[in-house]
PDB file of N, CA and C in Angstrom:
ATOM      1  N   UNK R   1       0.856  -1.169   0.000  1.00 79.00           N
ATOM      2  CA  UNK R   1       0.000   0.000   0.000  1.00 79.00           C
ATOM      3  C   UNK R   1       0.904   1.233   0.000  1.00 79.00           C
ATOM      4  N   UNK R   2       0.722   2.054  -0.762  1.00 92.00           N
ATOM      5  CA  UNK R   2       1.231   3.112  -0.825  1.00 92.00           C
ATOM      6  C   UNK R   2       1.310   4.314   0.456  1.00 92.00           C
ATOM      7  N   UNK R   3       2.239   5.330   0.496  1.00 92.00           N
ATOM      8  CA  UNK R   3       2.002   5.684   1.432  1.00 92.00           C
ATOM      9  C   UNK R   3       0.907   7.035   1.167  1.00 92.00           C
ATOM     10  N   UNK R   4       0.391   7.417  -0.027  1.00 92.00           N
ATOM     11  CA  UNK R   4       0.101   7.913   0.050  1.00 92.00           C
ATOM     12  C   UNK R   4      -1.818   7.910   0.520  1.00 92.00           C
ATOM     13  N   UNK R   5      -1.579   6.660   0.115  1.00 92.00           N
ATOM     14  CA  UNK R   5      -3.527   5.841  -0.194  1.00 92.00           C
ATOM     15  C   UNK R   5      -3.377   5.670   1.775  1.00 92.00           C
ATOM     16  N   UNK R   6      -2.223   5.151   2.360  1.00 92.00           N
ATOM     17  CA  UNK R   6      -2.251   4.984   3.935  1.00 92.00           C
ATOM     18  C   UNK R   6      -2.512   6.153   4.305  1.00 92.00           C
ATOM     19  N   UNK R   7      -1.966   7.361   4.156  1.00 93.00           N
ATOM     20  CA  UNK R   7      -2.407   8.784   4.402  1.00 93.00           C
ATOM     21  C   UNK R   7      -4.037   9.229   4.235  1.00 93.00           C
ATOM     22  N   UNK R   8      -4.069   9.173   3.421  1.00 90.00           N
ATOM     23  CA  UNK R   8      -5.456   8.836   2.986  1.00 90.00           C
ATOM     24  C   UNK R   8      -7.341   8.276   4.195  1.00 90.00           C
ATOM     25  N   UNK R   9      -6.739   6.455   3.988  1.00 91.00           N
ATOM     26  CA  UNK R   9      -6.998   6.042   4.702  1.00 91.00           C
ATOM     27  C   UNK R   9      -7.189   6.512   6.435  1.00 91.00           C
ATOM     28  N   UNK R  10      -6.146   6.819   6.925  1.00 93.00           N
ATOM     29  CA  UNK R  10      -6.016   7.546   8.184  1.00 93.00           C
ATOM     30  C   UNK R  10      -6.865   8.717   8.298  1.00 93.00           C
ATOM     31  N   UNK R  11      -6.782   9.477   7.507  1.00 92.00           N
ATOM     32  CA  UNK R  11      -7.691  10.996   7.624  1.00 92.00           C
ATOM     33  C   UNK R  11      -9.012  10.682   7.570  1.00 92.00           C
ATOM     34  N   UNK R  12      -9.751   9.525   6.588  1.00 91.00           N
ATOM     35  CA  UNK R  12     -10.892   9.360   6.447  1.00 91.00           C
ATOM     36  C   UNK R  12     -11.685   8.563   7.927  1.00 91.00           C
ATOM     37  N   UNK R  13     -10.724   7.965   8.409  1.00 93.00           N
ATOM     38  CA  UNK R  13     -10.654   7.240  10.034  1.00 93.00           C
ATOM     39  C   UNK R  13     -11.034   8.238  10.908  1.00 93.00           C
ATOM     40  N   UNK R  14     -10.115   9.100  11.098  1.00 94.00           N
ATOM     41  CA  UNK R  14     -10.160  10.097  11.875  1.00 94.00           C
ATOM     42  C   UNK R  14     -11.218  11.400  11.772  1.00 94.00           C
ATOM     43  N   UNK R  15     -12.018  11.700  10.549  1.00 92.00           N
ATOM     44  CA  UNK R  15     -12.793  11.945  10.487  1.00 92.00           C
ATOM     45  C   UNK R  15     -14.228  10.934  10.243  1.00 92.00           C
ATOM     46  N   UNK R  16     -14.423  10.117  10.808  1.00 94.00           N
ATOM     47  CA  UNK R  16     -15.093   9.081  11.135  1.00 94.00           C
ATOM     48  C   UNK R  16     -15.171   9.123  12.553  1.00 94.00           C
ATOM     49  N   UNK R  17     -14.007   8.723  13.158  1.00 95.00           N
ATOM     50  CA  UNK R  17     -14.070   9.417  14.518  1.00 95.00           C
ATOM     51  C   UNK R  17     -14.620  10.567  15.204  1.00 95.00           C
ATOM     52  N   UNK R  18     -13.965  11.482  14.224  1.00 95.00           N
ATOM     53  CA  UNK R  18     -14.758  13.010  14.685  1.00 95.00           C
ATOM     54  C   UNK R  18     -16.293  12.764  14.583  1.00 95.00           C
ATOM     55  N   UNK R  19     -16.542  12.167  13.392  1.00 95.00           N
ATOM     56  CA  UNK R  19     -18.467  12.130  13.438  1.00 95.00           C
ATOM     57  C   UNK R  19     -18.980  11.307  14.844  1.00 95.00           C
ATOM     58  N   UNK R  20     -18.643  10.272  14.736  1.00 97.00           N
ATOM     59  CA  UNK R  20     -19.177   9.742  16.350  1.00 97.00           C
ATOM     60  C   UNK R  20     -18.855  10.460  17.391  1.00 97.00           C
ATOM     61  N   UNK R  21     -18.172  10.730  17.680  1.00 97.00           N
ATOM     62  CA  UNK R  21     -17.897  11.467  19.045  1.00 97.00           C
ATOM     63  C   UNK R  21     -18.760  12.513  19.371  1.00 97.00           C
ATOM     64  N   UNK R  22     -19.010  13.377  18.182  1.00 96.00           N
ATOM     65  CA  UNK R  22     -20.181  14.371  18.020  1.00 96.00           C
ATOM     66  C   UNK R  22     -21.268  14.003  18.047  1.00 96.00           C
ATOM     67  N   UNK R  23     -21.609  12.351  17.414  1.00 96.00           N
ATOM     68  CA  UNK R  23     -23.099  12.176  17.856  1.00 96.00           C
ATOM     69  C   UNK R  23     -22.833  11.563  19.304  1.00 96.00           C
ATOM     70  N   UNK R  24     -22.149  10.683  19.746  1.00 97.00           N
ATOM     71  CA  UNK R  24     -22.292  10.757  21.042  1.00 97.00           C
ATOM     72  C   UNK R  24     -22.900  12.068  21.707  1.00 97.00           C
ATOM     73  N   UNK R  25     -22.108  12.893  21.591  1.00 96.00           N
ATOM     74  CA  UNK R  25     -21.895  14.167  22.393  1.00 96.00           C
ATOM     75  C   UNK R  25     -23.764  14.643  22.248  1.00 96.00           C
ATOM     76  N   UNK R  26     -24.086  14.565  20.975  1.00 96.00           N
ATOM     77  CA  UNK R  26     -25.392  14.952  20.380  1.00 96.00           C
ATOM     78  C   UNK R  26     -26.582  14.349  21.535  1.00 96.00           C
ATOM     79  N   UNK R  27     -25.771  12.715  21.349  1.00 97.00           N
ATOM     80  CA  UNK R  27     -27.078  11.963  22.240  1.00 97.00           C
ATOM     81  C   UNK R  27     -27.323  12.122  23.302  1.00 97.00           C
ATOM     82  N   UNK R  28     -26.519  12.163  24.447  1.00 96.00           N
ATOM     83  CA  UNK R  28     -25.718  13.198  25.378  1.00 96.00           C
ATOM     84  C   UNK R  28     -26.545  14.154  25.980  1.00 96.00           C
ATOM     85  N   UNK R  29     -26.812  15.043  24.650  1.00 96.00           N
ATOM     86  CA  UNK R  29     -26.877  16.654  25.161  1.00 96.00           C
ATOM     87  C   UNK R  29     -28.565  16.510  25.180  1.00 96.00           C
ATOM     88  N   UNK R  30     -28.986  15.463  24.394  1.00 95.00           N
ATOM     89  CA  UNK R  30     -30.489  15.418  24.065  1.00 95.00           C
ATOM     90  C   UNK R  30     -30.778  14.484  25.095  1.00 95.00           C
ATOM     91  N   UNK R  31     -30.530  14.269  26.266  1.00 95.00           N
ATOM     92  CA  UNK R  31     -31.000  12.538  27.155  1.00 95.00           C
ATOM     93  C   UNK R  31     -30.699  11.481  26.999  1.00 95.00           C
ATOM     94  N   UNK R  32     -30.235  11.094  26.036  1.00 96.00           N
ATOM     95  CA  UNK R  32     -30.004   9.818  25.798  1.00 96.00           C
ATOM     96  C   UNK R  32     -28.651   9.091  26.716  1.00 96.00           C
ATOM     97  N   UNK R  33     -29.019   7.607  26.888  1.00 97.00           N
ATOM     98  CA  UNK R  33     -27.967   7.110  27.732  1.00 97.00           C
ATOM     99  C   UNK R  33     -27.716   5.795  26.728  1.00 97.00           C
ATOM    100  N   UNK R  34     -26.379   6.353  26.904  1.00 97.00           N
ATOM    101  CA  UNK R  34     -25.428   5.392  25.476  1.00 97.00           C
ATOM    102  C   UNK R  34     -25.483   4.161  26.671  1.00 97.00           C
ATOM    103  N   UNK R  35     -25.914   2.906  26.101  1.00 97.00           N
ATOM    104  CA  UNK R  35     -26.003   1.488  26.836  1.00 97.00           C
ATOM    105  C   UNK R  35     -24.304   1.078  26.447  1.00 97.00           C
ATOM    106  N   UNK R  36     -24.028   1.048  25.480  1.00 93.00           N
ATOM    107  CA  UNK R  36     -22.097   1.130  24.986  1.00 93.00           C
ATOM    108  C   UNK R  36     -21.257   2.394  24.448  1.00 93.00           C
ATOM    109  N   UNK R  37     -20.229   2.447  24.881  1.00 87.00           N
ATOM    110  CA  UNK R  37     -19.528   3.700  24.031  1.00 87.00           C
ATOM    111  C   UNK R  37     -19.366   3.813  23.137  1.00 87.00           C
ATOM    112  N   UNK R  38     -19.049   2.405  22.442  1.00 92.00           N
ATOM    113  CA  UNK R  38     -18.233   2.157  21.062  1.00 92.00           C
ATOM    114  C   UNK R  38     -19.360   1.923  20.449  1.00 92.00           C
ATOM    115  N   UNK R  39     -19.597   2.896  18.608  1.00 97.00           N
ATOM    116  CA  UNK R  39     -20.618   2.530  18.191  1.00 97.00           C
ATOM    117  C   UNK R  39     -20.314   1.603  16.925  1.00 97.00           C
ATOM    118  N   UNK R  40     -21.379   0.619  16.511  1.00 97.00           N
ATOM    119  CA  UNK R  40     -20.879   0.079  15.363  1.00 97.00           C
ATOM    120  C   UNK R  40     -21.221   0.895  13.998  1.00 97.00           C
ATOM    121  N   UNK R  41     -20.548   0.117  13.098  1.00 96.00           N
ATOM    122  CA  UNK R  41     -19.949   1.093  11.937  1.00 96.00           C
ATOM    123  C   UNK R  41     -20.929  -0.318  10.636  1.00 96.00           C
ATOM    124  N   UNK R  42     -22.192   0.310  10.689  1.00 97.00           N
ATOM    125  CA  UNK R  42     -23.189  -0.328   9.682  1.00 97.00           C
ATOM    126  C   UNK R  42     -22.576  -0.120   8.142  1.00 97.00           C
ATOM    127  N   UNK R  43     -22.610   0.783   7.731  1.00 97.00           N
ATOM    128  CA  UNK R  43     -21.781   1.401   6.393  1.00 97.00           C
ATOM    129  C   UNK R  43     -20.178   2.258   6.136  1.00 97.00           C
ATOM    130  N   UNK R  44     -19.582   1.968   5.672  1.00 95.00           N
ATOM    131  CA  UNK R  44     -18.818   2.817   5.059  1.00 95.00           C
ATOM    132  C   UNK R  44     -17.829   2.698   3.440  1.00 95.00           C
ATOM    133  N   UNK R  45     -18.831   3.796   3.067  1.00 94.00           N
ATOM    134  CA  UNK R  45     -18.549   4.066   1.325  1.00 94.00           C
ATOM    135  C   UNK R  45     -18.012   5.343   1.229  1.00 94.00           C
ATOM    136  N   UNK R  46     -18.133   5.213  -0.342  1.00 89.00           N
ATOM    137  CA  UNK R  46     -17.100   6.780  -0.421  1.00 89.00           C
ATOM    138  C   UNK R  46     -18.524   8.001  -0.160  1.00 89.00           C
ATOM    139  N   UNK R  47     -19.440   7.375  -0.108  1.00 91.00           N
ATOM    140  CA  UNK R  47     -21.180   8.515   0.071  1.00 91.00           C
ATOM    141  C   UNK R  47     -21.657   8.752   0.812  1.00 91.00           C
ATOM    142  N   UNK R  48     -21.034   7.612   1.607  1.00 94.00           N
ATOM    143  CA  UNK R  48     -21.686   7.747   3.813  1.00 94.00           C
ATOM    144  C   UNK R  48     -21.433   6.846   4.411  1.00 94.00           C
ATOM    145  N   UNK R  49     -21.251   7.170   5.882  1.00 96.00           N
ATOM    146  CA  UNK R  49     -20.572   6.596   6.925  1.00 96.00           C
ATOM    147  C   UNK R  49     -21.528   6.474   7.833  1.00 96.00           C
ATOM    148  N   UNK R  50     -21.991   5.017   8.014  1.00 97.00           N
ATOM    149  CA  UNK R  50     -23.218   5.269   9.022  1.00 97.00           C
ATOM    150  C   UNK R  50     -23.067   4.454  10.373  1.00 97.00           C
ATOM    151  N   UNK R  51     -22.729   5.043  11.282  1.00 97.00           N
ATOM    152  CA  UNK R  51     -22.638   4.226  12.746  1.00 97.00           C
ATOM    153  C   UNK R  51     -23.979   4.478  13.349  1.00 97.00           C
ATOM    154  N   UNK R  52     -23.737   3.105  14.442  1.00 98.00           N
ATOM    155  CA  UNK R  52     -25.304   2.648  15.160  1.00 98.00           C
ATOM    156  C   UNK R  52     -24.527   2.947  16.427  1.00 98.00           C
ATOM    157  N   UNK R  53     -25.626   3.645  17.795  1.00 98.00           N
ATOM    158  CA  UNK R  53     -25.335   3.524  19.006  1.00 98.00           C
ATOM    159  C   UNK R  53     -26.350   2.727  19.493  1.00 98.00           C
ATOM    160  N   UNK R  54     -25.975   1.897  20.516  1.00 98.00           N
ATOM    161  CA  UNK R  54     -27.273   1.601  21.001  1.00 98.00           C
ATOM    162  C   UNK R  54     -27.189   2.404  22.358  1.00 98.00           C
ATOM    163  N   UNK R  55     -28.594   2.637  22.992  1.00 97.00           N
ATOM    164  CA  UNK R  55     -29.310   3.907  23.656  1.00 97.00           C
ATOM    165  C   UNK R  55     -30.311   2.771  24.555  1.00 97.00           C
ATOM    166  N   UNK R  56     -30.129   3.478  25.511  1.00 94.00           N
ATOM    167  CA  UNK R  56     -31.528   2.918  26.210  1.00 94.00           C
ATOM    168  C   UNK R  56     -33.180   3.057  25.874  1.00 94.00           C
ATOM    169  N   UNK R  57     -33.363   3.884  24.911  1.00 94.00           N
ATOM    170  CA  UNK R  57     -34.463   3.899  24.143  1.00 94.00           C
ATOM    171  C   UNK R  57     -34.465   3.102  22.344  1.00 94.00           C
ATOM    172  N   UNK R  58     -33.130   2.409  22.656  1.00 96.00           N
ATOM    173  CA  UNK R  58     -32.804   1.535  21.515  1.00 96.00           C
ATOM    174  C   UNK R  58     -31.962   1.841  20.557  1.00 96.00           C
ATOM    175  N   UNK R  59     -31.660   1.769  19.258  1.00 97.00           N
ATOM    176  CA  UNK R  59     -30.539   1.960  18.595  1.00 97.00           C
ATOM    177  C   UNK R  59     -30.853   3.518  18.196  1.00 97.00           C
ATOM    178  N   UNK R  60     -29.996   4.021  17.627  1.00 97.00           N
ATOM    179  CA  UNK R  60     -29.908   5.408  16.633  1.00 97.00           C
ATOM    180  C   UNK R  60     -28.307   5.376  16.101  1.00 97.00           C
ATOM    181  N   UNK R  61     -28.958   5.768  14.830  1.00 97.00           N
ATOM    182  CA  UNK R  61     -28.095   6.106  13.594  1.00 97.00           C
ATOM    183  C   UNK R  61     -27.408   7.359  13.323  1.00 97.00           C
ATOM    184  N   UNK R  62     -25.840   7.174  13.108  1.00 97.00           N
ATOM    185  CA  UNK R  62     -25.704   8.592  12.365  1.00 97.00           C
ATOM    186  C   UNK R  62     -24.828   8.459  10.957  1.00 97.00           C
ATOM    187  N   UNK R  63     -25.180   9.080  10.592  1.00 95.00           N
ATOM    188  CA  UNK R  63     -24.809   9.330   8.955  1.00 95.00           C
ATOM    189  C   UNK R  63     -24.175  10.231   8.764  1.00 95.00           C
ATOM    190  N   UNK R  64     -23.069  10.105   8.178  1.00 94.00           N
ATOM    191  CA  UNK R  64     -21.991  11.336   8.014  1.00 94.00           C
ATOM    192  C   UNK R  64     -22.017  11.128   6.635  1.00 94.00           C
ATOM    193  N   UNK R  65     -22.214  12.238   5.395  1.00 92.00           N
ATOM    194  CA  UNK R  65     -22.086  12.178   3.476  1.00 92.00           C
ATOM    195  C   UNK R  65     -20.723  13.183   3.721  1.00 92.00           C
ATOM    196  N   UNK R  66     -20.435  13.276   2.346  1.00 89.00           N
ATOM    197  CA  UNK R  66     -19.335  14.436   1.767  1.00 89.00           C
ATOM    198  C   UNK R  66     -20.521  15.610   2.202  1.00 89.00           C
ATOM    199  N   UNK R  67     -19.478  16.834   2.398  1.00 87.00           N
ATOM    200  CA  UNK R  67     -20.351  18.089   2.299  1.00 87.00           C
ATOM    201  C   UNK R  67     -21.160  18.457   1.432  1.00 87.00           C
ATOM    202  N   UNK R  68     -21.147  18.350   0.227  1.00 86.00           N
ATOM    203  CA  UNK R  68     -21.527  18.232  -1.212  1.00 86.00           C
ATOM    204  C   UNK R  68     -22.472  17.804  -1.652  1.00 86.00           C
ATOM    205  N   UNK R  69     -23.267  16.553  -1.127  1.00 86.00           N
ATOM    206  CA  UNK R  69     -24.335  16.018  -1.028  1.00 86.00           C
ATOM    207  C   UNK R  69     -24.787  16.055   0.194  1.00 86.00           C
ATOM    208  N   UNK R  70     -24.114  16.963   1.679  1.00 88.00           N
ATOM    209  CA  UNK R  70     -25.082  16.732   2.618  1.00 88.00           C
ATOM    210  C   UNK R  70     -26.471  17.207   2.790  1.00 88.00           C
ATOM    211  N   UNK R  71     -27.543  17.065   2.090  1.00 91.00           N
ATOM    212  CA  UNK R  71     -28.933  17.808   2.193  1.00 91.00           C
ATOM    213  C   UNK R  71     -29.645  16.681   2.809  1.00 91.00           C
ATOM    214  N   UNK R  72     -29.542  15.465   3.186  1.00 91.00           N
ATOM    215  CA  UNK R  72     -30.768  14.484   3.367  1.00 91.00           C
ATOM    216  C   UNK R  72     -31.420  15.071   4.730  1.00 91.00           C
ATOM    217  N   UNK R  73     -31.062  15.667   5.619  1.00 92.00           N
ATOM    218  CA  UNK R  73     -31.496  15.905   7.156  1.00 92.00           C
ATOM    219  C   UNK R  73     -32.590  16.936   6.479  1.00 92.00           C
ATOM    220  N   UNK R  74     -32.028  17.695   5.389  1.00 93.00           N
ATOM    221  CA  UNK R  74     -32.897  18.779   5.216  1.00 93.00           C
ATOM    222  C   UNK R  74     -34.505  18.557   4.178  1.00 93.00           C
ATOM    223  N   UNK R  75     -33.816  17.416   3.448  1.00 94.00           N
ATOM    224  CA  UNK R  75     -35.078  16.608   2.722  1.00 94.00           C
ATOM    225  C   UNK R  75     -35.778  15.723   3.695  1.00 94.00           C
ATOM    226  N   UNK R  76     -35.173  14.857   4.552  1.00 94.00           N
ATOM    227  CA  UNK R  76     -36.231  14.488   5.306  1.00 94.00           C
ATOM    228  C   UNK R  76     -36.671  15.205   6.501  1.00 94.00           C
ATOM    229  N   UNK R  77     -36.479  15.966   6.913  1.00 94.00           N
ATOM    230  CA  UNK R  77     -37.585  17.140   7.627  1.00 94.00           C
ATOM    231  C   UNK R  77     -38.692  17.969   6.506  1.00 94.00           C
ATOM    232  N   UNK R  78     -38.182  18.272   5.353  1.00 95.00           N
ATOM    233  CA  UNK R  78     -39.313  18.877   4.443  1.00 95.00           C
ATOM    234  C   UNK R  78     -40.146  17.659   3.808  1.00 95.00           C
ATOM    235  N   UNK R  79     -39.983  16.526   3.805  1.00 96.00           N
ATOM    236  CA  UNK R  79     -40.834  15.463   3.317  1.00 96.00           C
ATOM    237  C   UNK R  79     -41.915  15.228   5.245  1.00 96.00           C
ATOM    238  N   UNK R  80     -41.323  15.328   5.802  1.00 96.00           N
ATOM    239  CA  UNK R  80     -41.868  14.926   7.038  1.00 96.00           C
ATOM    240  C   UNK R  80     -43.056  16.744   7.490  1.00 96.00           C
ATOM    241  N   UNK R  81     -42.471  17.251   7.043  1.00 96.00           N
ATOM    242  CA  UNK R  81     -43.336  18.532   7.739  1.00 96.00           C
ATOM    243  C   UNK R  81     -44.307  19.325   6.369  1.00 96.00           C
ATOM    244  N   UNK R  82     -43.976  18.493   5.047  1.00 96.00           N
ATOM    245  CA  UNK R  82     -45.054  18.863   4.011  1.00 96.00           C
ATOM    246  C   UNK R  82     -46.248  18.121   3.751  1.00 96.00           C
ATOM    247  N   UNK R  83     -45.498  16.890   3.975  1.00 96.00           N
ATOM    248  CA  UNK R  83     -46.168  15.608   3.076  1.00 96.00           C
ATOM    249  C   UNK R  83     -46.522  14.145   4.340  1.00 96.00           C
ATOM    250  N   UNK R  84     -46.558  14.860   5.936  1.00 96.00           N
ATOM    251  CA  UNK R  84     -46.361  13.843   6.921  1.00 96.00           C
ATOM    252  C   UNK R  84     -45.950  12.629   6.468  1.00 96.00           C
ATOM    253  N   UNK R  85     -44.544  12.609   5.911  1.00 96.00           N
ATOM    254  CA  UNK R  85     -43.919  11.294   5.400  1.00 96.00           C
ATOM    255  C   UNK R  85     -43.653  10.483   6.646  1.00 96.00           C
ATOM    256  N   UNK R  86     -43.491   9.143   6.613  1.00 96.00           N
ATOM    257  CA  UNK R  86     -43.063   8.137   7.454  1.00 96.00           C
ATOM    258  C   UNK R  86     -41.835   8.210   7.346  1.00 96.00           C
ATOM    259  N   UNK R  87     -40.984   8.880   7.761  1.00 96.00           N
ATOM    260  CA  UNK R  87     -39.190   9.736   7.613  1.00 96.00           C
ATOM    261  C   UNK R  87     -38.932   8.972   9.072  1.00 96.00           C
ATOM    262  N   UNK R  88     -37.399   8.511   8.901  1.00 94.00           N
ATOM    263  CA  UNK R  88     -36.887   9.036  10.105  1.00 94.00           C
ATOM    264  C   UNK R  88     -36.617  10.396  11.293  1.00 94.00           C
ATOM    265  N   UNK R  89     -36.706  10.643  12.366  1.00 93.00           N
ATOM    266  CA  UNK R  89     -36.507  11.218  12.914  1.00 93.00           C
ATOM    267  C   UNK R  89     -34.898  11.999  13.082  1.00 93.00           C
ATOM    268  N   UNK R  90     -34.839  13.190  12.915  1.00 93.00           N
ATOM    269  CA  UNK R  90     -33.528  13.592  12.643  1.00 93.00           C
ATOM    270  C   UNK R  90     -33.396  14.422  14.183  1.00 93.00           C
ATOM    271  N   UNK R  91     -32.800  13.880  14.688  1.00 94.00           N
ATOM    272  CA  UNK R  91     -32.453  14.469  16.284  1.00 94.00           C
ATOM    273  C   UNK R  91     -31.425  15.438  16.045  1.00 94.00           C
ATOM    274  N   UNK R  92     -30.239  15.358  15.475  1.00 93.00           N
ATOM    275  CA  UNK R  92     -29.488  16.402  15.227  1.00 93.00           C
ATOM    276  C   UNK R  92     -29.159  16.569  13.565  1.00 93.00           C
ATOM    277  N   UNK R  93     -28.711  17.580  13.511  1.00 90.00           N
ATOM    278  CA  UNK R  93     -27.532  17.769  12.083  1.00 90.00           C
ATOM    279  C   UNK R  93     -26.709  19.479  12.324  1.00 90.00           C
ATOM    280  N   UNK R  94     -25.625  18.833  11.417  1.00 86.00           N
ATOM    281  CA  UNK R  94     -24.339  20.170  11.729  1.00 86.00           C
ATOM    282  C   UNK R  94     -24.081  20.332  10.207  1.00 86.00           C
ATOM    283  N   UNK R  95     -25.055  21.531  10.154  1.00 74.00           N
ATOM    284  CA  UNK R  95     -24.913  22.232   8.660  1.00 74.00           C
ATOM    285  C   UNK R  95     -23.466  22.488   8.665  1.00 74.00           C
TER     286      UNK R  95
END
């Protein structure tokens, strides 16, 4: 492996990291009681990064996209508050 693709690799880690820690912090700030610290890591593509916590009110998801395509928090609150869609619930997002 190159060192440059290892460089690479590492930054995309570490900002992976940064996203959980923030939803921790998120779940945290909203009541929630993380049942584990460590969350699992359901997806990761080059389009989104999706870790599971589990919570004493049960699992929750967070989804980290490129900046570039991040609009889904903002489509599913306008599908949910136009069209009372059956959406997930979006507890946080960091425009």
């Amino acid at each position: 492996m190159s060192a440059k693709l290892l460089r690479h690799i590492r930054l995309i880690e570490a900002l992976h990291e940064l996203a959980t820690q923030w939803g921790r912090n998120q779940l945290i700030a909203t009541g929630y009681d993380l049942e584990t610290e460590q969350a699992d890591i359901v997806q990761d593509t080059p389009w989104s990064f999706v870790a599971r916590f589990k919570t004493s009110l049960g699992y929750v998801y967070l989804k980290q996209t490129p900046e570039k395509i991040a609009l889904e928090p903002r489509i599913i609150e306008a599908l949910h508050k136009q069209f009372n869609a059956p959406v997930p619930e979006i507890i946080a997002h960091n425009d």
